[in-house]
XYZ file of C-alpha atoms in Angstrom:
273
model
C 3.857 -41.174 20.346
C 2.474 -42.324 23.617
C 3.216 -41.185 27.201
C 3.753 -43.613 29.811
C 3.624 -42.655 33.519
C 4.723 -44.967 36.546
C 3.681 -43.461 39.843
C 5.674 -45.104 42.575
C 5.824 -44.402 46.418
C 9.214 -42.667 46.126
C 9.422 -41.611 42.394
C 7.306 -40.615 39.469
C 8.635 -41.754 36.000
C 7.416 -40.214 32.816
C 8.491 -41.243 29.299
C 7.666 -40.544 25.713
C 7.490 -43.897 23.917
C 7.864 -44.720 20.176
C 7.035 -48.207 19.292
C 8.679 -50.044 22.152
C 11.392 -47.431 22.557
C 11.466 -44.867 25.324
C 12.909 -41.741 23.492
C 12.731 -39.318 26.554
C 12.276 -39.991 30.200
C 11.868 -37.882 33.336
C 12.002 -38.847 37.072
C 10.576 -36.810 39.853
C 10.010 -37.245 43.501
C 6.697 -38.839 44.297
C 3.866 -36.935 46.154
C 4.396 -35.717 49.547
C 2.761 -37.887 52.086
C 0.794 -35.015 53.650
C -0.348 -33.655 50.444
C -4.110 -33.169 49.718
C -5.671 -34.878 46.544
C -5.813 -31.559 44.842
C -2.152 -30.845 45.517
C -1.158 -34.238 44.241
C -3.320 -33.800 41.026
C -1.914 -30.419 40.486
C 1.807 -31.735 40.842
C 0.876 -34.645 38.259
C -0.441 -32.203 35.781
C 2.674 -30.220 36.064
C 4.979 -33.062 35.406
C 2.743 -34.127 32.512
C 2.926 -30.548 30.995
C 6.611 -30.459 31.183
C 7.122 -33.559 28.915
C 3.944 -33.619 26.820
C 4.375 -32.744 23.118
C 1.711 -32.259 20.431
C 2.522 -35.741 18.862
C 1.378 -37.455 21.955
C -1.902 -39.507 21.110
C -2.498 -41.221 24.400
C -1.457 -41.380 28.116
C -1.142 -44.449 30.256
C -0.652 -44.375 33.853
C 0.270 -47.075 36.221
C -0.576 -46.661 39.939
C 0.039 -48.859 43.138
C -3.586 -49.658 43.576
C -6.635 -51.414 42.743
C -8.293 -49.617 39.858
C -11.562 -49.592 37.885
C -9.632 -49.789 34.699
C -12.710 -49.116 32.421
C -13.549 -45.727 34.285
C -10.028 -44.947 35.266
C -10.849 -44.692 38.961
C -8.030 -45.287 41.482
C -8.902 -46.663 44.878
C -6.954 -46.546 48.124
C -3.434 -46.266 46.465
C -0.517 -47.721 48.428
C 1.741 -45.001 49.856
C -0.466 -42.115 48.608
C -2.764 -41.342 51.762
C -5.092 -38.774 49.937
C -5.963 -41.140 47.119
C -9.135 -42.911 48.458
C -11.184 -42.529 45.299
C -9.597 -40.705 42.519
C -11.232 -40.202 38.982
C -7.667 -39.980 37.471
C -8.747 -40.717 33.999
C -11.402 -38.065 33.923
C -8.961 -35.446 35.425
C -6.139 -36.047 33.064
C -8.182 -36.273 29.858
C -9.977 -33.004 30.881
C -6.640 -31.330 31.373
C -4.757 -32.597 28.302
C -7.668 -33.548 25.837
C -6.100 -36.860 24.920
C -7.292 -40.382 25.863
C -6.023 -41.822 29.107
C -5.795 -45.262 30.441
C -5.174 -46.226 34.199
C -4.143 -49.576 35.505
C -2.326 -51.272 38.537
C 1.589 -50.883 38.429
C 2.091 -54.587 38.415
C -0.053 -54.858 35.353
C 2.017 -52.129 33.685
C 5.180 -53.900 34.581
C 3.827 -57.251 33.137
C 2.747 -55.577 29.855
C 6.190 -53.809 29.577
C 8.023 -57.245 30.234
C 5.661 -58.873 27.565
C 6.630 -56.313 25.074
C 10.206 -56.528 25.776
C 10.260 -60.358 25.398
C 8.900 -59.630 21.875
C 6.144 -62.145 21.766
C 8.340 -65.065 22.420
C 6.021 -66.401 25.070
C 2.119 -66.397 25.036
C 1.572 -66.549 28.691
C 3.772 -64.826 31.157
C 3.647 -63.826 35.000
C 5.628 -60.757 36.208
C 6.370 -60.983 40.050
C 7.483 -57.628 41.193
C 10.098 -57.590 43.987
C 10.259 -54.028 45.620
C 8.801 -52.349 48.687
C 5.956 -54.937 48.147
C 5.276 -57.924 46.139
C 2.892 -57.665 43.344
C 2.249 -59.650 40.156
C 0.705 -59.204 36.629
C -0.444 -61.908 34.287
C -0.588 -62.217 30.533
C -2.498 -65.207 29.345
C -2.612 -66.115 25.600
C -1.288 -62.656 24.773
C -3.776 -60.741 26.739
C -3.517 -58.778 30.137
C -5.650 -60.750 32.690
C -6.867 -58.306 35.207
C -9.697 -59.883 37.019
C -12.959 -58.415 37.960
C -11.481 -55.579 40.121
C -8.094 -55.267 38.492
C -6.729 -57.163 41.474
C -5.695 -60.568 39.840
C -2.326 -61.938 40.805
C -1.959 -60.044 44.048
C -0.172 -63.163 45.681
C 1.955 -61.085 47.967
C -1.194 -60.930 50.169
C -1.447 -64.840 50.308
C -1.042 -66.198 53.884
C 2.402 -67.398 54.528
C 4.122 -68.277 57.746
C 1.689 -66.598 59.854
C 1.695 -63.407 57.968
C 1.938 -63.121 54.118
C 4.278 -63.703 51.249
C 5.076 -60.063 50.982
C 6.714 -60.036 54.299
C 9.262 -62.650 53.120
C 9.529 -61.812 49.339
C 10.008 -58.159 49.332
C 12.232 -55.186 50.762
C 10.548 -55.856 53.982
C 12.443 -59.163 54.444
C 15.745 -57.268 54.364
C 14.732 -54.166 56.332
C 13.306 -56.458 59.136
C 17.045 -57.829 59.283
C 18.270 -54.368 59.518
C 19.933 -54.201 56.126
C 19.202 -53.325 52.469
C 19.140 -55.835 49.604
C 22.120 -54.009 48.095
C 24.086 -54.376 51.287
C 23.335 -58.047 51.346
C 24.507 -58.792 47.693
C 27.704 -56.691 48.432
C 28.457 -58.914 51.230
C 27.647 -62.057 49.243
C 30.291 -60.770 46.652
C 32.849 -60.094 49.389
C 32.371 -63.606 50.579
C 30.362 -62.890 53.887
C 28.866 -65.947 55.103
C 26.110 -64.362 56.960
C 25.005 -62.339 53.920
C 24.959 -65.537 51.903
C 22.945 -67.189 54.359
C 20.452 -64.429 54.380
C 20.195 -64.203 50.632
C 19.637 -68.062 50.617
C 16.861 -67.518 53.110
C 15.290 -65.025 50.779
C 15.675 -67.257 47.862
C 13.930 -70.261 49.747
C 10.960 -68.013 50.486
C 10.910 -66.776 46.912
C 10.999 -70.512 45.618
C 7.866 -71.252 47.757
C 6.350 -68.185 46.086
C 7.278 -69.352 42.640
C 5.688 -72.785 43.262
C 2.463 -71.064 44.106
C 2.740 -69.136 40.634
C 3.419 -72.361 38.689
C 0.373 -74.107 40.417
C -1.986 -71.410 39.734
C -1.058 -69.908 36.370
C 1.452 -72.433 34.618
C 3.085 -69.718 32.681
C 5.629 -70.139 29.876
C 7.873 -67.426 31.468
C 8.139 -65.744 34.770
C 9.692 -62.300 34.909
C 11.044 -60.946 38.160
C 10.992 -57.190 38.413
C 11.507 -54.428 40.709
C 14.869 -53.424 42.357
C 15.596 -56.676 44.261
C 15.626 -58.506 40.803
C 19.132 -56.962 40.674
C 20.219 -59.581 43.094
C 18.956 -62.395 40.985
C 22.420 -64.196 40.673
C 22.671 -64.313 44.516
C 19.334 -65.731 45.408
C 18.599 -67.875 42.264
C 20.286 -71.188 43.557
C 18.153 -71.214 46.603
C 15.155 -70.211 44.687
C 15.372 -72.911 42.113
C 16.225 -75.400 44.748
C 12.986 -74.791 46.661
C 10.953 -74.530 43.591
C 12.194 -77.985 42.378
C 11.283 -79.401 45.822
C 7.911 -77.790 46.052
C 6.468 -78.182 42.430
C 5.605 -81.856 41.874
C 5.943 -81.725 38.185
C 9.745 -81.216 37.708
C 9.907 -82.183 34.156
C 7.976 -79.102 33.130
C 10.254 -76.689 34.963
C 12.974 -77.212 32.355
C 10.712 -75.404 29.802
C 9.943 -72.382 32.020
C 11.988 -69.387 31.532
C 12.853 -67.342 34.550
C 13.906 -63.868 33.616
C 15.316 -60.972 35.951
C 13.984 -57.640 34.399
C 14.798 -55.037 37.185
C 14.936 -52.008 34.852
C 12.564 -49.247 35.897
C 11.728 -48.365 32.173
C 9.783 -51.488 31.878
C 6.747 -50.480 33.855
C 6.967 -47.035 31.963
C 6.701 -48.977 28.633
C 3.919 -51.063 29.877
C 1.966 -48.012 31.024
C 2.321 -46.423 27.631
C 0.865 -49.647 25.961
C -2.354 -49.819 28.174
């Protein structure tokens, strides 16, 4: 039995995993923004104690941050102000006496997606579309992390005077005063303004997908995060732009683009670290 933990800015998910099946899952509010490091670690240990069983042989933790994956040290975690340098592996191993692995949340999402695809593809990228824009990479069946566990941070690439994250995440919608759900509901009801906004989002995402194709040439691109629920609404504009920006169109027919918005996916991936 494995324990996977996905630490997000608003929610912490924990799940007991057997094989690739999550047999028990709990979800809790994430850390208070004003909490000290000691308070956050104490809270995390309490959540683990509530779900841990004697059958658990390892714990995997995904965090929104750059990570020294070998030492399990978290640096400057997004949306967790007190996490500047956290020796998380050491803390949790000392508390519970089982091996602990720590990695970036987008990498965990990618491992979970790779497992759910059942090995059908040897090389995949997983672009996470949520509060921010992240990406993880599996090349030839192995997670590629880079030297500092930061490979694939394409949301930070310069785009239109800012970065891709400003146009390919929840921020794009909040800057227009709406949520992704409100826009998708509007598209369903035939609202032309909602459709135009979703098309604009798809156009920006198509630009990002072209970057993914040029840099990694994967067999499959998984779209994760909550905005992936809107896939049917932004897919046409995304594919149109991708087809215009990627100069090898014959290869696009063989690249699978799969929406996988389920929040269990990064949880599964964390358990498989």
